[in-house]
Amino acid sequence: MRNQGLGSWPARRARSRPHRTALISAHGTVTYAALFARVTRLAHALRRLGVRRGDRVAYLGPNAPSLVETMFAAHTLGAVFAPLNTRLAAPEVGYQLDDCGASVLVYAAGSAGVVEDLTTAPELVAAGGGADDVHDYEDMLRAASTVPIDEPVSHDDDAFILYTSGTTGRPKGATLTHGNVIWNCLNTLVETDLAGDEVALISAPLFHVAALNMSLLPTLLKGGGAVLMAAWNPETCLDLVERHRVTWMFGVPTMFADLTRSPRWETADLSSVRFLMTGGAPAPVSLIHTYQDRGLRFLQGFGVTEAAPGALLLDAEMSTVKVGSAGVAHFFNDVRVVRPDSTDTDVDEPGEILIQGPTVMRGYWRRPDATAEVLSADGWLRTGDVGRVDEDGYVYVIDRLKDMYISGGENVYPAEVEARLLEHHAVAECAVIGVPDEKWGEVGRAFVRTRPGMSADEDELIAFLGGRLARYKIPKSVRLVDDLPRTGSGKIHKASLR
């Protein structure tokens, strides 16, 4: 095959394991042979809509076979896939579509309202019903050819644009090549010993790099099956594990905490589960012990979107010895913790975590300045996270250089929230920080100074952000203040607020 990228995987798996199950969802079961056929038809349909090599194809919707098919069809054509966060408001989706220059947007029925509110949009394809002037996903597939497509695609070609917000308040598109993702899959296979008969529960959303590149794609590479969960629900999760004999899953700590609060936690049949993997936020030690007491192997990791994402992994064998550690570098990657002058820190000395290896992104989409800020000339990626290394080489993530906080596994950047708050007529200035929350890990708290002679209460300001920001970005509390603390240079001093 001339296609050496991800788009060739359905064909390669169909020739070796055609009758094995690839995808399981509420829509039914899809074998590798059927997946290859549907991906081929969709690639032809997208080509008829004008999609060509290097073009961007976006998807907006929950975990579903249509998302996986759209991804592989785009890659079959040598196009770039951009999965969008379903929790974003229409202006946020519109910005990302414009920024990446998407030629086509495929969207699920549940996202129709957001799509209708877009001021401008690319060619639209509705997966699950849409307006009369929108292409229907299944109709397109039925009318398309089944002749295989073998577009030349190399490991150096762009595969994904995954949006991650920045401290300027505007999301940046991390551009991952096929090689970045393939090497990340290899790291995952090496570190976790995934087998060819795995049944992975894809419970985290596939617009997140971890669910996509640490869970779905490694499983499909090995020829296992993926159970696609459209929305998180702990009871549904336990049902799916029992029904499909799930062998492993990835989730953020809040998801695993939800499971332990289920009345079925002690009695659910989890005998099929070989291991669990968590990331996106530090896992509380008590949570780790809860799973270990249940007899389950619980793996912790650390990564960033810009590294596709795996960087560190603490395996189950060391999870009780190195409690709280994010582990050591993945097999084909290297990790350093450095001082501001880029020299390596001493044992237990805090510093910034850097990553180097074949999984590190090409750069941010059309943002050379932003790329230069995080990527050194010799390929070391600055993560903006502070860590320390113990005497055995295990890394502990202890803080963040940026003001970002993590709420339920989602990165929230205060500058973006502050920019929206300042659109309110009564807000003179504001600052947003993350504060501890028992359920979500952290939630936002806004400190607001109103304009002279004007007023606004907490409920009004929170309601104002509805529809302007994704719900997880909206602060859960607002404190009205007469003034905000400042540094000597006049900047708001967030450490004082914390």
mmCIF file of N, CA and C in Angstrom, residues 47-117:
data_model
loop_
_atom_site.group_PDB
_atom_site.id
_atom_site.type_symbol
_atom_site.label_atom_id
_atom_site.label_comp_id
_atom_site.label_asym_id
_atom_site.label_seq_id
_atom_site.Cartn_x
_atom_site.Cartn_y
_atom_site.Cartn_z
ATOM 1 N N ARG A 47 -14.672 12.816 -1.119
ATOM 2 C CA ARG A 47 -13.959 13.256 -2.329
ATOM 3 C C ARG A 47 -14.927 13.960 -3.281
ATOM 4 N N ARG A 48 -16.160 13.467 -3.372
ATOM 5 C CA ARG A 48 -17.165 14.111 -4.230
ATOM 6 C C ARG A 48 -17.528 15.500 -3.709
ATOM 7 N N LEU A 49 -17.372 15.700 -2.392
ATOM 8 C CA LEU A 49 -17.630 17.022 -1.824
ATOM 9 C C LEU A 49 -16.435 17.956 -1.976
ATOM 10 N N GLY A 50 -15.368 17.441 -2.577
ATOM 11 C CA GLY A 50 -14.208 18.274 -2.860
ATOM 12 C C GLY A 50 -13.033 18.096 -1.926
ATOM 13 N N VAL A 51 -13.120 17.145 -0.994
ATOM 14 C CA VAL A 51 -12.016 16.949 -0.056
ATOM 15 C C VAL A 51 -10.825 16.337 -0.779
ATOM 16 N N ARG A 52 -9.684 16.961 -0.604
ATOM 17 C CA ARG A 52 -8.464 16.503 -1.230
ATOM 18 C C ARG A 52 -7.351 16.395 -0.188
ATOM 19 N N ARG A 53 -6.247 15.879 -0.622
ATOM 20 C CA ARG A 53 -5.076 15.713 0.235
ATOM 21 C C ARG A 53 -4.737 17.023 0.956
ATOM 22 N N GLY A 54 -4.563 16.958 2.273
ATOM 23 C CA GLY A 54 -4.204 18.128 3.061
ATOM 24 C C GLY A 54 -5.382 18.959 3.532
ATOM 25 N N ASP A 55 -6.590 18.724 2.973
ATOM 26 C CA ASP A 55 -7.768 19.457 3.429
ATOM 27 C C ASP A 55 -8.144 19.011 4.840
ATOM 28 N N ARG A 56 -8.937 19.835 5.529
ATOM 29 C CA ARG A 56 -9.335 19.507 6.886
ATOM 30 C C ARG A 56 -10.801 19.077 6.922
ATOM 31 N N VAL A 57 -11.044 17.968 7.609
ATOM 32 C CA VAL A 57 -12.394 17.444 7.807
ATOM 33 C C VAL A 57 -12.675 17.466 9.309
ATOM 34 N N ALA A 58 -13.726 18.163 9.718
ATOM 35 C CA ALA A 58 -14.055 18.288 11.140
ATOM 36 C C ALA A 58 -15.236 17.393 11.490
ATOM 37 N N TYR A 59 -15.306 17.033 12.770
ATOM 38 C CA TYR A 59 -16.421 16.217 13.262
ATOM 39 C C TYR A 59 -16.888 16.797 14.582
ATOM 40 N N LEU A 60 -18.204 16.896 14.748
ATOM 41 C CA LEU A 60 -18.790 17.398 15.990
ATOM 42 C C LEU A 60 -19.874 16.426 16.441
ATOM 43 N N GLY A 61 -19.600 15.720 17.515
ATOM 44 C CA GLY A 61 -20.571 14.760 18.017
ATOM 45 C C GLY A 61 -19.951 13.837 19.035
ATOM 46 N N PRO A 62 -20.776 13.065 19.741
ATOM 47 C CA PRO A 62 -20.272 12.150 20.761
ATOM 48 C C PRO A 62 -19.606 10.929 20.141
ATOM 49 N N ASN A 63 -19.055 10.077 20.988
ATOM 50 C CA ASN A 63 -18.440 8.836 20.510
ATOM 51 C C ASN A 63 -19.469 8.008 19.746
ATOM 52 N N ALA A 64 -19.135 7.665 18.514
ATOM 53 C CA ALA A 64 -20.038 6.907 17.651
ATOM 54 C C ALA A 64 -19.241 6.343 16.487
ATOM 55 N N PRO A 65 -19.751 5.285 15.830
ATOM 56 C CA PRO A 65 -19.051 4.757 14.656
ATOM 57 C C PRO A 65 -18.810 5.809 13.585
ATOM 58 N N SER A 66 -19.729 6.751 13.419
ATOM 59 C CA SER A 66 -19.557 7.770 12.378
ATOM 60 C C SER A 66 -18.326 8.629 12.633
ATOM 61 N N LEU A 67 -17.981 8.861 13.903
ATOM 62 C CA LEU A 67 -16.765 9.612 14.207
ATOM 63 C C LEU A 67 -15.536 8.831 13.758
ATOM 64 N N VAL A 68 -15.500 7.557 14.106
ATOM 65 C CA VAL A 68 -14.351 6.719 13.729
ATOM 66 C C VAL A 68 -14.266 6.586 12.212
ATOM 67 N N GLU A 69 -15.399 6.400 11.567
ATOM 68 C CA GLU A 69 -15.412 6.266 10.112
ATOM 69 C C GLU A 69 -14.959 7.552 9.427
ATOM 70 N N THR A 70 -15.409 8.696 9.933
ATOM 71 C CA THR A 70 -15.003 9.975 9.348
ATOM 72 C C THR A 70 -13.505 10.187 9.497
ATOM 73 N N MET A 71 -12.976 9.845 10.654
ATOM 74 C CA MET A 71 -11.532 9.968 10.885
ATOM 75 C C MET A 71 -10.749 9.141 9.866
ATOM 76 N N PHE A 72 -11.090 7.854 9.758
ATOM 77 C CA PHE A 72 -10.353 6.985 8.842
ATOM 78 C C PHE A 72 -10.578 7.379 7.380
ATOM 79 N N ALA A 73 -11.779 7.842 7.044
ATOM 80 C CA ALA A 73 -12.045 8.255 5.659
ATOM 81 C C ALA A 73 -11.210 9.479 5.298
ATOM 82 N N ALA A 74 -11.119 10.434 6.228
ATOM 83 C CA ALA A 74 -10.276 11.610 5.984
ATOM 84 C C ALA A 74 -8.832 11.178 5.770
ATOM 85 N N HIS A 75 -8.354 10.278 6.616
ATOM 86 C CA HIS A 75 -6.971 9.818 6.498
ATOM 87 C C HIS A 75 -6.745 8.967 5.256
ATOM 88 N N THR A 76 -7.774 8.291 4.784
ATOM 89 C CA THR A 76 -7.670 7.547 3.532
ATOM 90 C C THR A 76 -7.356 8.484 2.374
ATOM 91 N N LEU A 77 -7.919 9.697 2.441
ATOM 92 C CA LEU A 77 -7.704 10.682 1.373
ATOM 93 C C LEU A 77 -6.462 11.535 1.591
ATOM 94 N N GLY A 78 -5.779 11.315 2.721
ATOM 95 C CA GLY A 78 -4.643 12.177 3.030
ATOM 96 C C GLY A 78 -5.067 13.502 3.608
ATOM 97 N N ALA A 79 -6.341 13.591 4.054
ATOM 98 C CA ALA A 79 -6.846 14.810 4.673
ATOM 99 C C ALA A 79 -6.533 14.791 6.173
ATOM 100 N N VAL A 80 -6.769 15.918 6.817
ATOM 101 C CA VAL A 80 -6.470 16.093 8.241
ATOM 102 C C VAL A 80 -7.780 16.091 9.016
ATOM 103 N N PHE A 81 -7.833 15.332 10.100
ATOM 104 C CA PHE A 81 -9.060 15.184 10.878
ATOM 105 C C PHE A 81 -9.022 16.108 12.088
ATOM 106 N N ALA A 82 -10.126 16.834 12.322
ATOM 107 C CA ALA A 82 -10.225 17.762 13.450
ATOM 108 C C ALA A 82 -11.487 17.454 14.249
ATOM 109 N N PRO A 83 -11.387 16.630 15.287
ATOM 110 C CA PRO A 83 -12.557 16.363 16.134
ATOM 111 C C PRO A 83 -12.787 17.528 17.093
ATOM 112 N N LEU A 84 -14.017 18.013 17.156
ATOM 113 C CA LEU A 84 -14.319 19.201 17.945
ATOM 114 C C LEU A 84 -15.062 18.833 19.226
ATOM 115 N N ASN A 85 -14.821 19.605 20.244
ATOM 116 C CA ASN A 85 -15.402 19.374 21.563
ATOM 117 C C ASN A 85 -16.904 19.646 21.533
ATOM 118 N N THR A 86 -17.708 18.647 21.875
ATOM 119 C CA THR A 86 -19.163 18.792 21.826
ATOM 120 C C THR A 86 -19.700 19.719 22.918
ATOM 121 N N ARG A 87 -18.852 20.086 23.870
ATOM 122 C CA ARG A 87 -19.299 20.946 24.957
ATOM 123 C C ARG A 87 -19.104 22.422 24.642
ATOM 124 N N LEU A 88 -18.579 22.721 23.467
ATOM 125 C CA LEU A 88 -18.334 24.113 23.098
ATOM 126 C C LEU A 88 -19.606 24.785 22.608
ATOM 127 N N ALA A 89 -19.674 26.104 22.822
ATOM 128 C CA ALA A 89 -20.760 26.907 22.291
ATOM 129 C C ALA A 89 -20.488 27.217 20.816
ATOM 130 N N ALA A 90 -21.534 27.660 20.117
ATOM 131 C CA ALA A 90 -21.426 27.903 18.671
ATOM 132 C C ALA A 90 -20.288 28.861 18.302
ATOM 133 N N PRO A 91 -20.087 29.980 19.026
ATOM 134 C CA PRO A 91 -18.971 30.861 18.644
ATOM 135 C C PRO A 91 -17.612 30.174 18.753
ATOM 136 N N GLU A 92 -17.465 29.279 19.741
ATOM 137 C CA GLU A 92 -16.200 28.571 19.920
ATOM 138 C C GLU A 92 -15.987 27.554 18.802
ATOM 139 N N VAL A 93 -17.042 26.840 18.435
ATOM 140 C CA VAL A 93 -16.959 25.890 17.317
ATOM 141 C C VAL A 93 -16.651 26.640 16.018
ATOM 142 N N GLY A 94 -17.339 27.767 15.822
ATOM 143 C CA GLY A 94 -17.119 28.556 14.615
ATOM 144 C C GLY A 94 -15.692 29.038 14.485
ATOM 145 N N TYR A 95 -15.100 29.459 15.598
ATOM 146 C CA TYR A 95 -13.711 29.912 15.560
ATOM 147 C C TYR A 95 -12.790 28.786 15.114
ATOM 148 N N GLN A 96 -12.973 27.586 15.674
ATOM 149 C CA GLN A 96 -12.087 26.469 15.342
ATOM 150 C C GLN A 96 -12.267 26.023 13.892
ATOM 151 N N LEU A 97 -13.500 26.029 13.400
ATOM 152 C CA LEU A 97 -13.735 25.693 11.995
ATOM 153 C C LEU A 97 -13.040 26.696 11.074
ATOM 154 N N ASP A 98 -13.150 27.969 11.406
ATOM 155 C CA ASP A 98 -12.496 29.004 10.594
ATOM 156 C C ASP A 98 -10.980 28.900 10.691
ATOM 157 N N ASP A 99 -10.491 28.648 11.914
ATOM 158 C CA ASP A 99 -9.047 28.615 12.128
ATOM 159 C C ASP A 99 -8.389 27.482 11.341
ATOM 160 N N CYS A 100 -8.993 26.306 11.356
ATOM 161 C CA CYS A 100 -8.382 25.179 10.631
ATOM 162 C C CYS A 100 -8.767 25.166 9.159
ATOM 163 N N GLY A 101 -9.745 25.985 8.777
ATOM 164 C CA GLY A 101 -10.167 26.035 7.379
ATOM 165 C C GLY A 101 -10.821 24.746 6.928
ATOM 166 N N ALA A 102 -11.704 24.204 7.748
ATOM 167 C CA ALA A 102 -12.344 22.926 7.431
ATOM 168 C C ALA A 102 -13.134 23.009 6.129
ATOM 169 N N SER A 103 -12.976 21.984 5.299
ATOM 170 C CA SER A 103 -13.747 21.893 4.057
ATOM 171 C C SER A 103 -15.128 21.302 4.308
ATOM 172 N N VAL A 104 -15.195 20.383 5.275
ATOM 173 C CA VAL A 104 -16.431 19.662 5.575
ATOM 174 C C VAL A 104 -16.560 19.537 7.088
ATOM 175 N N LEU A 105 -17.787 19.662 7.580
ATOM 176 C CA LEU A 105 -18.103 19.363 8.974
ATOM 177 C C LEU A 105 -19.153 18.262 8.997
ATOM 178 N N VAL A 106 -18.798 17.128 9.578
ATOM 179 C CA VAL A 106 -19.756 16.060 9.832
ATOM 180 C C VAL A 106 -20.229 16.222 11.270
ATOM 181 N N TYR A 107 -21.541 16.202 11.484
ATOM 182 C CA TYR A 107 -22.034 16.418 12.844
ATOM 183 C C TYR A 107 -23.165 15.450 13.182
ATOM 184 N N ALA A 108 -23.260 15.122 14.468
ATOM 185 C CA ALA A 108 -24.300 14.226 14.959
ATOM 186 C C ALA A 108 -25.573 15.011 15.251
ATOM 187 N N ALA A 109 -26.669 14.273 15.400
ATOM 188 C CA ALA A 109 -27.969 14.917 15.585
ATOM 189 C C ALA A 109 -27.984 15.814 16.818
ATOM 190 N N GLY A 110 -27.316 15.392 17.892
ATOM 191 C CA GLY A 110 -27.322 16.169 19.118
ATOM 192 C C GLY A 110 -26.610 17.497 19.011
ATOM 193 N N SER A 111 -25.824 17.696 17.963
ATOM 194 C CA SER A 111 -25.091 18.949 17.767
ATOM 195 C C SER A 111 -25.748 19.849 16.734
ATOM 196 N N ALA A 112 -26.946 19.465 16.287
ATOM 197 C CA ALA A 112 -27.613 20.238 15.233
ATOM 198 C C ALA A 112 -27.883 21.672 15.671
ATOM 199 N N GLY A 113 -28.240 21.873 16.943
ATOM 200 C CA GLY A 113 -28.530 23.213 17.419
ATOM 201 C C GLY A 113 -27.323 24.124 17.348
ATOM 202 N N VAL A 114 -26.164 23.601 17.720
ATOM 203 C CA VAL A 114 -24.932 24.382 17.649
ATOM 204 C C VAL A 114 -24.612 24.729 16.196
ATOM 205 N N VAL A 115 -24.765 23.738 15.314
ATOM 206 C CA VAL A 115 -24.468 23.966 13.893
ATOM 207 C C VAL A 115 -25.405 25.024 13.312
ATOM 208 N N GLU A 116 -26.668 24.983 13.695
ATOM 209 C CA GLU A 116 -27.628 25.970 13.199
ATOM 210 C C GLU A 116 -27.264 27.390 13.633
ATOM 211 N N ASP A 117 -26.564 27.505 14.774
ATOM 212 C CA ASP A 117 -26.200 28.823 15.296
ATOM 213 C C ASP A 117 -24.875 29.352 14.733
#
